[in-house]
Coordinates of C-alpha atoms in Angstrom, one line a residue:
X282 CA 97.1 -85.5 -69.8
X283 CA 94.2 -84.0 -67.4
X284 CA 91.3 -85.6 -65.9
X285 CA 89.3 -84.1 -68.0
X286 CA 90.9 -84.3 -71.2
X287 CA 90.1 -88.5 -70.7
X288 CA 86.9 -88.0 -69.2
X289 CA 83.5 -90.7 -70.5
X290 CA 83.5 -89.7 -74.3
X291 CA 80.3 -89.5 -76.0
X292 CA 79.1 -93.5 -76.6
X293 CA 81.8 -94.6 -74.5
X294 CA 80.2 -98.3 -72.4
X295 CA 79.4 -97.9 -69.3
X296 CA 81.4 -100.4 -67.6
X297 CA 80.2 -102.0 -64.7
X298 CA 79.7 -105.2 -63.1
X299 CA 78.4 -106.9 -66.2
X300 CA 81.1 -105.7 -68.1
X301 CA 83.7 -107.0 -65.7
X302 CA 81.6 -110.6 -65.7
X303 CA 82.3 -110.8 -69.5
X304 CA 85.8 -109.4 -70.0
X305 CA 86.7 -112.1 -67.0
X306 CA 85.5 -114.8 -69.2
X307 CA 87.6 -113.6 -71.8
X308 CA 90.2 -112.7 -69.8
X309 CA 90.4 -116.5 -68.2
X310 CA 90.6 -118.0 -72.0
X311 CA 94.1 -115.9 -72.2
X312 CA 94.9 -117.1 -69.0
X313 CA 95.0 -120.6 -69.5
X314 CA 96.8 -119.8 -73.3
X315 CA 99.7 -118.4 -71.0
X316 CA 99.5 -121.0 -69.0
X317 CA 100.0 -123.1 -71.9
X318 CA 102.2 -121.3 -73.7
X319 CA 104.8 -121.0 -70.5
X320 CA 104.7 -125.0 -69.9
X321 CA 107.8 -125.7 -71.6
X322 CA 109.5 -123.2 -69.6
X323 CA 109.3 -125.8 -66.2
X324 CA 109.6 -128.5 -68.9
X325 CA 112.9 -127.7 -70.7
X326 CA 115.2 -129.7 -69.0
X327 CA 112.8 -132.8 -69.3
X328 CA 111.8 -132.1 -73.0
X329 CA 115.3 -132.0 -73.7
X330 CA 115.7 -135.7 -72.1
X331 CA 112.3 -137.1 -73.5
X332 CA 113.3 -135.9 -77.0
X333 CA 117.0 -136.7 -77.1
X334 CA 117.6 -132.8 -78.3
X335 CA 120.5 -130.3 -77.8
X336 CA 119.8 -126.5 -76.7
X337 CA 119.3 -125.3 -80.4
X338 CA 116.9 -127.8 -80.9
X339 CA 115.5 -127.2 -78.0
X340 CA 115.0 -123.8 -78.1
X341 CA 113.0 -124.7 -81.3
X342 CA 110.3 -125.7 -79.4
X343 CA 109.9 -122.1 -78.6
X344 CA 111.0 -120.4 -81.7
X345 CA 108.7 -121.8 -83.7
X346 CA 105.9 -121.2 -81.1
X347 CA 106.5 -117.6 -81.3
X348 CA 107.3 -117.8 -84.9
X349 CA 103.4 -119.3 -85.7
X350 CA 102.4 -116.5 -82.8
X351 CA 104.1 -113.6 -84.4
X352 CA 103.1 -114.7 -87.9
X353 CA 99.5 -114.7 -87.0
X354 CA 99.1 -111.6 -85.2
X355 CA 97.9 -109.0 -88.0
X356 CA 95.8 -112.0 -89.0
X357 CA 93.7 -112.5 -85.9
X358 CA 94.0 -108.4 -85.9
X359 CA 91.9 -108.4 -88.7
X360 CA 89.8 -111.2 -87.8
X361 CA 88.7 -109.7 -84.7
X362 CA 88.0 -106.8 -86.5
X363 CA 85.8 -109.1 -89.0
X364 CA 84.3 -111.2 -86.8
X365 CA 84.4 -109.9 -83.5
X366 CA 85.8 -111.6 -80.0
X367 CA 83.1 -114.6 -79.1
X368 CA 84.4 -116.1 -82.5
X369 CA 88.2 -115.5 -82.4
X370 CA 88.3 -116.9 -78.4
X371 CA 86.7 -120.1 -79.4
X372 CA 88.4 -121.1 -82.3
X373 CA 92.0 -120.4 -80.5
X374 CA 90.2 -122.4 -77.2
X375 CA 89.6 -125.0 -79.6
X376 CA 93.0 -124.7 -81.1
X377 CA 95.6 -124.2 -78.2
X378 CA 93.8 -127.0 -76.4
X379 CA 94.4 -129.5 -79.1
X380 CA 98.1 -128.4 -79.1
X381 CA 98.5 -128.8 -75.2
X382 CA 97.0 -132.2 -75.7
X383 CA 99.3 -133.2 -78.7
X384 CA 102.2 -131.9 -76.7
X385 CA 100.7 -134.6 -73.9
X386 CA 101.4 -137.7 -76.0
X387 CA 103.8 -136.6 -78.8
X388 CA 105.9 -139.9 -79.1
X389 CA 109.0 -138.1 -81.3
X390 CA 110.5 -134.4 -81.5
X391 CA 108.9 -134.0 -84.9
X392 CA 104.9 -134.2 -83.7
X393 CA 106.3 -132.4 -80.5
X394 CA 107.3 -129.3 -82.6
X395 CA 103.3 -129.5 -84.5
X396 CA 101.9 -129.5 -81.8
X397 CA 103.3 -126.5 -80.5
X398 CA 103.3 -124.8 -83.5
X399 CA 99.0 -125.5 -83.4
X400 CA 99.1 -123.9 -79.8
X401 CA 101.2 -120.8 -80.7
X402 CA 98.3 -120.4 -83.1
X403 CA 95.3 -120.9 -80.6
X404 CA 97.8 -118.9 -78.2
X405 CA 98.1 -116.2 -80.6
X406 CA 94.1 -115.7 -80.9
X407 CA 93.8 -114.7 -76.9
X408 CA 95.4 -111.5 -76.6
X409 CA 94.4 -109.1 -79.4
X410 CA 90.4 -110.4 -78.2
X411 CA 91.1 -109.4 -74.9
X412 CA 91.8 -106.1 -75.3
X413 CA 89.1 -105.3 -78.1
X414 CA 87.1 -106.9 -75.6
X415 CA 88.1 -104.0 -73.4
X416 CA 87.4 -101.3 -75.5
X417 CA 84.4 -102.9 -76.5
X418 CA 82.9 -103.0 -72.6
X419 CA 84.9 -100.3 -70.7
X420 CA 85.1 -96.2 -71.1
X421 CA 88.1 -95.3 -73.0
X422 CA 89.6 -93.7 -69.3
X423 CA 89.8 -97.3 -68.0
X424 CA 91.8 -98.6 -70.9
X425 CA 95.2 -98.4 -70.1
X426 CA 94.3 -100.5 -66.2
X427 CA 92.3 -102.7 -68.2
X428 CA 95.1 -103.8 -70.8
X429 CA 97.5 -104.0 -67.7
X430 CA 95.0 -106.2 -65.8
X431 CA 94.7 -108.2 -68.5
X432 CA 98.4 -109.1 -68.7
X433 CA 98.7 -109.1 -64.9
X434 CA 96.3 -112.4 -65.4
X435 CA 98.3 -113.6 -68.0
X436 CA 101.2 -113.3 -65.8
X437 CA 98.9 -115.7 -62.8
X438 CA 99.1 -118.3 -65.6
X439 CA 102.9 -117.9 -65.6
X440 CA 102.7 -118.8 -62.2
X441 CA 100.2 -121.2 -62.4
X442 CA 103.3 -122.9 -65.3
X443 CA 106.0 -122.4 -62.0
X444 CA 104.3 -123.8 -59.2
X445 CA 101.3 -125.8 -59.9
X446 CA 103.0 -127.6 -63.4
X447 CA 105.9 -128.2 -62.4
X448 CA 104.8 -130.0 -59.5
X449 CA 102.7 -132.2 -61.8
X450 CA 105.3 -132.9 -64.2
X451 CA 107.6 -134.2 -61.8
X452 CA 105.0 -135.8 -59.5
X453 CA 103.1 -137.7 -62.3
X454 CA 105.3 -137.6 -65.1
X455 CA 104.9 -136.0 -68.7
X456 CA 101.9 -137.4 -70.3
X457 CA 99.2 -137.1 -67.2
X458 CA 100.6 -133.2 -66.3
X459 CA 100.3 -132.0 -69.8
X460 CA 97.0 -134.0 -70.6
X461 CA 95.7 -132.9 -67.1
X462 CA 96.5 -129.2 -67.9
X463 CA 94.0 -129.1 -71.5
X464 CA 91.0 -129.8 -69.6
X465 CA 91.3 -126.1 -68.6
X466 CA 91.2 -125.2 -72.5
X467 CA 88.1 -127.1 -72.1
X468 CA 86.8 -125.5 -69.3
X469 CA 87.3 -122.1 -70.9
X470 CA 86.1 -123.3 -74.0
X471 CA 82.6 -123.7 -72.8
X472 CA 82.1 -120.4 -70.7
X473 CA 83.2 -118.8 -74.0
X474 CA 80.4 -120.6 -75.9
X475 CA 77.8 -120.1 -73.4
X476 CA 78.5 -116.7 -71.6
X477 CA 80.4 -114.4 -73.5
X478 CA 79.2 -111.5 -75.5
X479 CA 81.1 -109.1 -78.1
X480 CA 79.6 -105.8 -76.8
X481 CA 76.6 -104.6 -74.4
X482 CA 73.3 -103.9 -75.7
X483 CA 73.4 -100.3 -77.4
X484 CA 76.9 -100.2 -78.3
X485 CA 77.4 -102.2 -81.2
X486 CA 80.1 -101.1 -83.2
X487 CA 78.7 -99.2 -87.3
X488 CA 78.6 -101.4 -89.5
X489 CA 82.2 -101.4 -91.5
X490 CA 82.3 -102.2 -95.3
X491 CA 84.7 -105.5 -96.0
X492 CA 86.0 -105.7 -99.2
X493 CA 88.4 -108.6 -99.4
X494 CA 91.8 -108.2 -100.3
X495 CA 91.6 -104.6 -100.6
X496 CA 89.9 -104.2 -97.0
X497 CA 93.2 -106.2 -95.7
X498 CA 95.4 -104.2 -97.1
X499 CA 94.2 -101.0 -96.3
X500 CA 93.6 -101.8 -92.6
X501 CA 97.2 -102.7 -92.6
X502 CA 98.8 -100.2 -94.9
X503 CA 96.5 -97.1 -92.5
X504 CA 97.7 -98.8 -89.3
X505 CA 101.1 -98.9 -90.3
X506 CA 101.4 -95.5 -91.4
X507 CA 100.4 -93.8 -88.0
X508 CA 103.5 -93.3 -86.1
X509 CA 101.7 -94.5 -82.7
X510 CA 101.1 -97.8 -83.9
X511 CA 105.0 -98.3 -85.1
X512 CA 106.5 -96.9 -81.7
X513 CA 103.7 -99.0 -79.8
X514 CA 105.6 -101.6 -81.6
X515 CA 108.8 -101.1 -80.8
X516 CA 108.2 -100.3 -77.1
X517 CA 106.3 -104.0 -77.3
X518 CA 109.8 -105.3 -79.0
X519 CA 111.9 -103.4 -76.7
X520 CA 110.6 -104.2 -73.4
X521 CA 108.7 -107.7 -73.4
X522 CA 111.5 -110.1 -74.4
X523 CA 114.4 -110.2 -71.9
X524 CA 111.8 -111.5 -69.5
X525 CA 109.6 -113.1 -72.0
X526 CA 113.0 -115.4 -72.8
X527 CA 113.5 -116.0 -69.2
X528 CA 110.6 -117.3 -68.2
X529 CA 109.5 -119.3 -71.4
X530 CA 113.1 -121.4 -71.8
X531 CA 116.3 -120.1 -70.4
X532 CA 115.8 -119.1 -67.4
X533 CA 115.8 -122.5 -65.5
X534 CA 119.0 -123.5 -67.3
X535 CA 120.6 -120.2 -66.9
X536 CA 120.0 -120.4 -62.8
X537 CA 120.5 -123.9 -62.4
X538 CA 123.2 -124.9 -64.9
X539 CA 125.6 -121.4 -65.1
X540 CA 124.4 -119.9 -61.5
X541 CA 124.5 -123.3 -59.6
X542 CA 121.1 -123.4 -57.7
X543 CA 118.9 -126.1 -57.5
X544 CA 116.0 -126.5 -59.4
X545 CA 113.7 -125.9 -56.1
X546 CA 115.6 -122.8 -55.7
X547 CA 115.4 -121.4 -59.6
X548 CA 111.7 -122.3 -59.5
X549 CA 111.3 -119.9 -56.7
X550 CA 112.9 -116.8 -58.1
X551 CA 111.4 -117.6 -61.7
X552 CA 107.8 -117.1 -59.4
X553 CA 109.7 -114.2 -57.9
X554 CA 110.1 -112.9 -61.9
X555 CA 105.6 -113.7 -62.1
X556 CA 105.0 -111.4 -58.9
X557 CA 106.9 -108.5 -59.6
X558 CA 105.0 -108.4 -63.0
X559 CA 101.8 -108.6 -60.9
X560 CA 102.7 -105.8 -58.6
X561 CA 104.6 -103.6 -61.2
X562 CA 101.3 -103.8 -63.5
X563 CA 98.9 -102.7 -61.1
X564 CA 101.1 -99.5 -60.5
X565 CA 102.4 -99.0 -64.1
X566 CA 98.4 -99.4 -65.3
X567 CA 97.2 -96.9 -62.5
X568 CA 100.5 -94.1 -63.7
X569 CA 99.2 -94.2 -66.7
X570 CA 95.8 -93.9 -66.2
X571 CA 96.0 -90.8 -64.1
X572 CA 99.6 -89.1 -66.2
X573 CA 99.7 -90.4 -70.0
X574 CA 103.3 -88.7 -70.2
X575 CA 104.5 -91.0 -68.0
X576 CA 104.3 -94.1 -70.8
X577 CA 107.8 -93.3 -72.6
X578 CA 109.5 -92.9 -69.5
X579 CA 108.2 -95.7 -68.0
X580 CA 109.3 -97.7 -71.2
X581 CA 113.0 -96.7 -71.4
X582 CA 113.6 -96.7 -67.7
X583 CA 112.6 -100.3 -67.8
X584 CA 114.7 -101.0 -70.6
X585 CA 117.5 -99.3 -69.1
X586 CA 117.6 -101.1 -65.6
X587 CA 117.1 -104.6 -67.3
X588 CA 120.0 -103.9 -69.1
X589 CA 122.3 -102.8 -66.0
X590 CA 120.9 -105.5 -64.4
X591 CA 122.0 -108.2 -66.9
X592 CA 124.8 -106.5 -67.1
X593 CA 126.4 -107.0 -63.6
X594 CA 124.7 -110.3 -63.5
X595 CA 126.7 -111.7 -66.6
X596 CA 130.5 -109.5 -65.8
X597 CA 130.2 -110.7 -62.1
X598 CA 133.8 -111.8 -61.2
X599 CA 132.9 -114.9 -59.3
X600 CA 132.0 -118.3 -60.4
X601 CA 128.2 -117.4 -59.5
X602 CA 126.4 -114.4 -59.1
X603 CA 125.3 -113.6 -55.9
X604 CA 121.8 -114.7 -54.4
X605 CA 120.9 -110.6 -54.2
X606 CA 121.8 -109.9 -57.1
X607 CA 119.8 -112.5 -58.8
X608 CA 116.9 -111.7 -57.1
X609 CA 116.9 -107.7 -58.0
X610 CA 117.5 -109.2 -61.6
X611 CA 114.4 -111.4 -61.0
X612 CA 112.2 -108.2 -59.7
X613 CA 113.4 -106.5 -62.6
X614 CA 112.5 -108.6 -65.3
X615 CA 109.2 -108.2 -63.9
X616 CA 109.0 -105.0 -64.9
X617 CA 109.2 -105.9 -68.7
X618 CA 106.0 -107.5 -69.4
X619 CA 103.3 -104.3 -67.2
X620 CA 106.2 -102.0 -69.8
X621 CA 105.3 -104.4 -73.3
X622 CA 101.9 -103.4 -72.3
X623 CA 102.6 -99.3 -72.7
X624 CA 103.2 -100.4 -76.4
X625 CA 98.9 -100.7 -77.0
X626 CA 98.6 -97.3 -75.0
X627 CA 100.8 -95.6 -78.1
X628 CA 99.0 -97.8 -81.3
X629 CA 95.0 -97.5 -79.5
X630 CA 94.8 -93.7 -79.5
X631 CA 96.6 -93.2 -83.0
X632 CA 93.5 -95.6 -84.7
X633 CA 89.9 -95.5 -84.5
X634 CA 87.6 -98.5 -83.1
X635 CA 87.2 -100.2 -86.4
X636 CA 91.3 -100.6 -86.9
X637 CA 92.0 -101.7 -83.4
X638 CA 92.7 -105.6 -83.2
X639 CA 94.7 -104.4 -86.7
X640 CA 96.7 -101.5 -84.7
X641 CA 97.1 -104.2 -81.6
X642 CA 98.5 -107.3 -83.9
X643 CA 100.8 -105.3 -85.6
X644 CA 102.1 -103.8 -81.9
X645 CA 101.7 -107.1 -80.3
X646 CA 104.3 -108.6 -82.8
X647 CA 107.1 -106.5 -82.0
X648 CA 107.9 -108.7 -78.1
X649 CA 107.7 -111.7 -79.9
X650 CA 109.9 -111.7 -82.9
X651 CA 112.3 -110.0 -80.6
X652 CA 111.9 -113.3 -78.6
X653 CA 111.8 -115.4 -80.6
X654 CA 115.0 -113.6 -82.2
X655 CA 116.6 -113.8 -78.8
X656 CA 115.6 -117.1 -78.1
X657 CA 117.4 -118.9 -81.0
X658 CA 120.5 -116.7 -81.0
X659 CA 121.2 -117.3 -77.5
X660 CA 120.5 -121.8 -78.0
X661 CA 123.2 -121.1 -81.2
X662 CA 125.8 -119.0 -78.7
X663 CA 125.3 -121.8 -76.5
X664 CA 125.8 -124.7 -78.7
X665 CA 128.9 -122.7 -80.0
X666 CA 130.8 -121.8 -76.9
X667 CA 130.3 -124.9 -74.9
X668 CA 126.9 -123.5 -72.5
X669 CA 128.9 -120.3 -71.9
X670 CA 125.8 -118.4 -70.5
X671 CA 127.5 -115.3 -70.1
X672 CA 128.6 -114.8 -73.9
X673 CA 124.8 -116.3 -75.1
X674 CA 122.6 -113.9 -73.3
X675 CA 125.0 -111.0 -74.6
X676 CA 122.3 -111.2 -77.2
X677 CA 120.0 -109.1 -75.0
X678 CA 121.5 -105.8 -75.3
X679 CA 121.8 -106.3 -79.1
X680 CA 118.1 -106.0 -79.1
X681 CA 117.6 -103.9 -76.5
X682 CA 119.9 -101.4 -78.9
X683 CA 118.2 -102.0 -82.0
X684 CA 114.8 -101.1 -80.3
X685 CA 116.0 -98.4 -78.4
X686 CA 117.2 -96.8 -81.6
X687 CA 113.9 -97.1 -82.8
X688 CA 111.4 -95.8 -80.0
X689 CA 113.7 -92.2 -79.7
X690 CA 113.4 -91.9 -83.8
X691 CA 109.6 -92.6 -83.5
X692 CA 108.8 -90.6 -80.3
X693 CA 108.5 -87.1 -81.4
X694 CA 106.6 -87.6 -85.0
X695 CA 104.0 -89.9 -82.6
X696 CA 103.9 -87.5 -79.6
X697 CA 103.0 -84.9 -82.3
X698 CA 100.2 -86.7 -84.1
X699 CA 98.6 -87.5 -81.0
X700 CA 98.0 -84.3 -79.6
X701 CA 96.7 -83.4 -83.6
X702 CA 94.0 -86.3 -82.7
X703 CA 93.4 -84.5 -79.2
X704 CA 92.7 -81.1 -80.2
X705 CA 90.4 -82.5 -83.6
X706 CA 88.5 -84.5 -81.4
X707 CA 88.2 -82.0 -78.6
X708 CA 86.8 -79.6 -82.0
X709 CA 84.2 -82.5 -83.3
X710 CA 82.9 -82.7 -79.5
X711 CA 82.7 -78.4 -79.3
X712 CA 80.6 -78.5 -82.8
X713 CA 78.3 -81.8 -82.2
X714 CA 74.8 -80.3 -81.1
X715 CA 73.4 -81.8 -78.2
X716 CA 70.6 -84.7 -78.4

């Protein structure tokens, strides 16, 4: 797509530095939910000591986190729709903060497992806001680097989890490192209270009729029937979970029981996995920006060299994989979360303002149930063949099949619709009269 087929549309926000002030406050609230929500992936080893659990249960922890996360994205979708972004970001503040805290000083499995159920819900609030938040202060050019942006943050948190946590957990101990952590929540909490607004001053959003359970279902049922929204989906499934699975829960073990390294040593190429996602993101956000063609591309070509990738990592002939390959695989699976993120740039122009944070849960569930998926299939392989890493994380390409089978059905039907948008929009703007 031209320049000047995404040039300012009429009533587009300006943008600026005000806007930037308030979509960094919202932007810091997801930060510290990531932050949050990747804790157990530096704590595996240790939960799995502290609670007396094998690797199913363990990856329970994570399941059900993404299970409560998944479950409630059309949910906050529709509740930022409802109630706008202030709102949603406080109440999941409020929320994933209580469940890093409960995670702090959960004495038995059982309240471990609530409590991060209650932060995969707080955690699940962050995202969807952010990027209505977006739209909401930022011309619709700047959308695709200001969703990518937003998850190259996310991914500091991750980083924040590798270095900074997992320092504290094993320099202080459990309870002080993940009590210590939820005063950020706190933190966050307050600037959201005190500083952040839903939209600048001339731009609020029509009013929008709300009709109950008939408003629900239609939001859903139109969202779901635009082709955009369901390939945006499946890109999201596709492409955010080999790394997503990595870096929440089974990466550590992966590199330190199957590949040998030390846990100094797998801590550094899981922050290797962080950086390439920051650097990837900037470029993949500014691609698309300036060529929209370039998304599908983008998507399968990242889904294509994670899976050679795994590929010769897992059928390596030697005991252990060797150092350079494991760190391509590392710079790799950075490339899956800045492509998860060319999922909302295929569901935000096949809906209009008012069906956005609908459009964006339904997109933003694909990744996680194919996490989530991944996650418990490969604790099960591993409980089953006796840690055999290279048989459990078979279950990668499984998904990565099912997805891609998906996307190429969806791609043409969505490709068509949106240039049907293009031109009817490009005909409204011909025939409005000037002011």
């Amino acid at each position: 797509m031209s320049r000047a087929a995404t040039a300012t549309l009429p009533g587009d926000p300006p943008g600026g530095r005000r806007a930037v002030a308030v979509w960094s406050i919202g932007v810091a609230v997801y930060f510290v939910a990531v932050i949050f929500r990747t804790s157990l992936g530096v704590a595996g080893l240790d939960a799995a000591d502290r609670f007396h659990v094998n690797a199913s249960a363990l990856s329970t922890f994570s399941i059900l986190q993404l299970l409560v996360y998944a479950g409630m994205q059309i949910p906050v979708g529709l509740l930022v729709d409802r109630l706008g972004t202030k709102k949603v970001l406080c109440l999941g503040a409020v929320l994933f903060t209580a469940g890093q805290l409960g995670f702090a000083f959960s004495p038995s499995y059982g309240t471990a497992l609530a409590s991060r159920a209650l932060l995969g819900c707080g955690d699940a609030m962050t995202f969807i806001s952010v990027l209505r938040l977006g739209t909401r202060w930022f011309p619709a050019r700047r959308g695709p680097f200001v969703a990518q942006l937003a998850g190259l943050v996310g991914m500091a948190g991750n980083l924040v989890s590798t270095l900074v946590l997992a320092r504290l957990l094993h320099g202080l101990g459990w309870t002080p490192a993940f009590a210590g952590s939820a005063l950020a929540g706190v933190v966050v909490l307050v600037l959201t209270l005190l500083f952040l607004k839903d939209h600048p001053e001339g731009h609020e959003p029509e009013p929008f009729p709300h009709q109950g359970a008939a408003y629900v279902r239609r939001q859903i049922a139109e969202a779901w029937r635009e082709p955009g929204t369901r390939l945006g989906m499946w890109v999201h499934f596709t492409t955010q979970f080999p790394a997503m699975v990595f870096l929440l829960l089974w990466g550590l073990p992966f590199l330190v029981q199957a590949q040998g390294l030390s846990r100094a040593t797998a801590g550094e190429l899981l922050t290797l996995v962080v950086l390439s996602n920051m650097v990837v993101g900037l470029v993949y956000g500014q691609v698309v920006a300036r060529h929209h063609a370039a998304r599908l591309p983008l998507a399968l070509g990242t889904v294509a060299a994670t899976a050679v990738m795994w590929a010769l990592t897992l059928a390596w002939p030697g005991e252990h994989a060797p150092m350079a390959l494991l760190l391509v695989l590392c710079v790799v699976l950075g490339a899956c979360g800045p492509a998860s993120m060319l999922g909302f740039d295929f569901a935000r122009p096949a809906n209009p303002p008012e069906r956005q944070g609908t459009a964006s849960g339904i997109t933003n569930m694909g990744g996680f149930i194919a996490s989530m998926t991944t996650l418990f299939a490969i604790g099960v392989l591993l409980d089953a063949t006796g840690d055999d890493y290279s048989i459990a994380f078979c279950a990668v390409f499984v998904l990565q099949a099912l997805g891609l089978s998906q996307i190429l059905r969806l791609r043409g039907r969505a490709a068509r619709r949106e240039r049907e948008r293009l031109v009817a929009s490009r005909v409204e703007t011909v025939h409005v009269p000037a002011a």
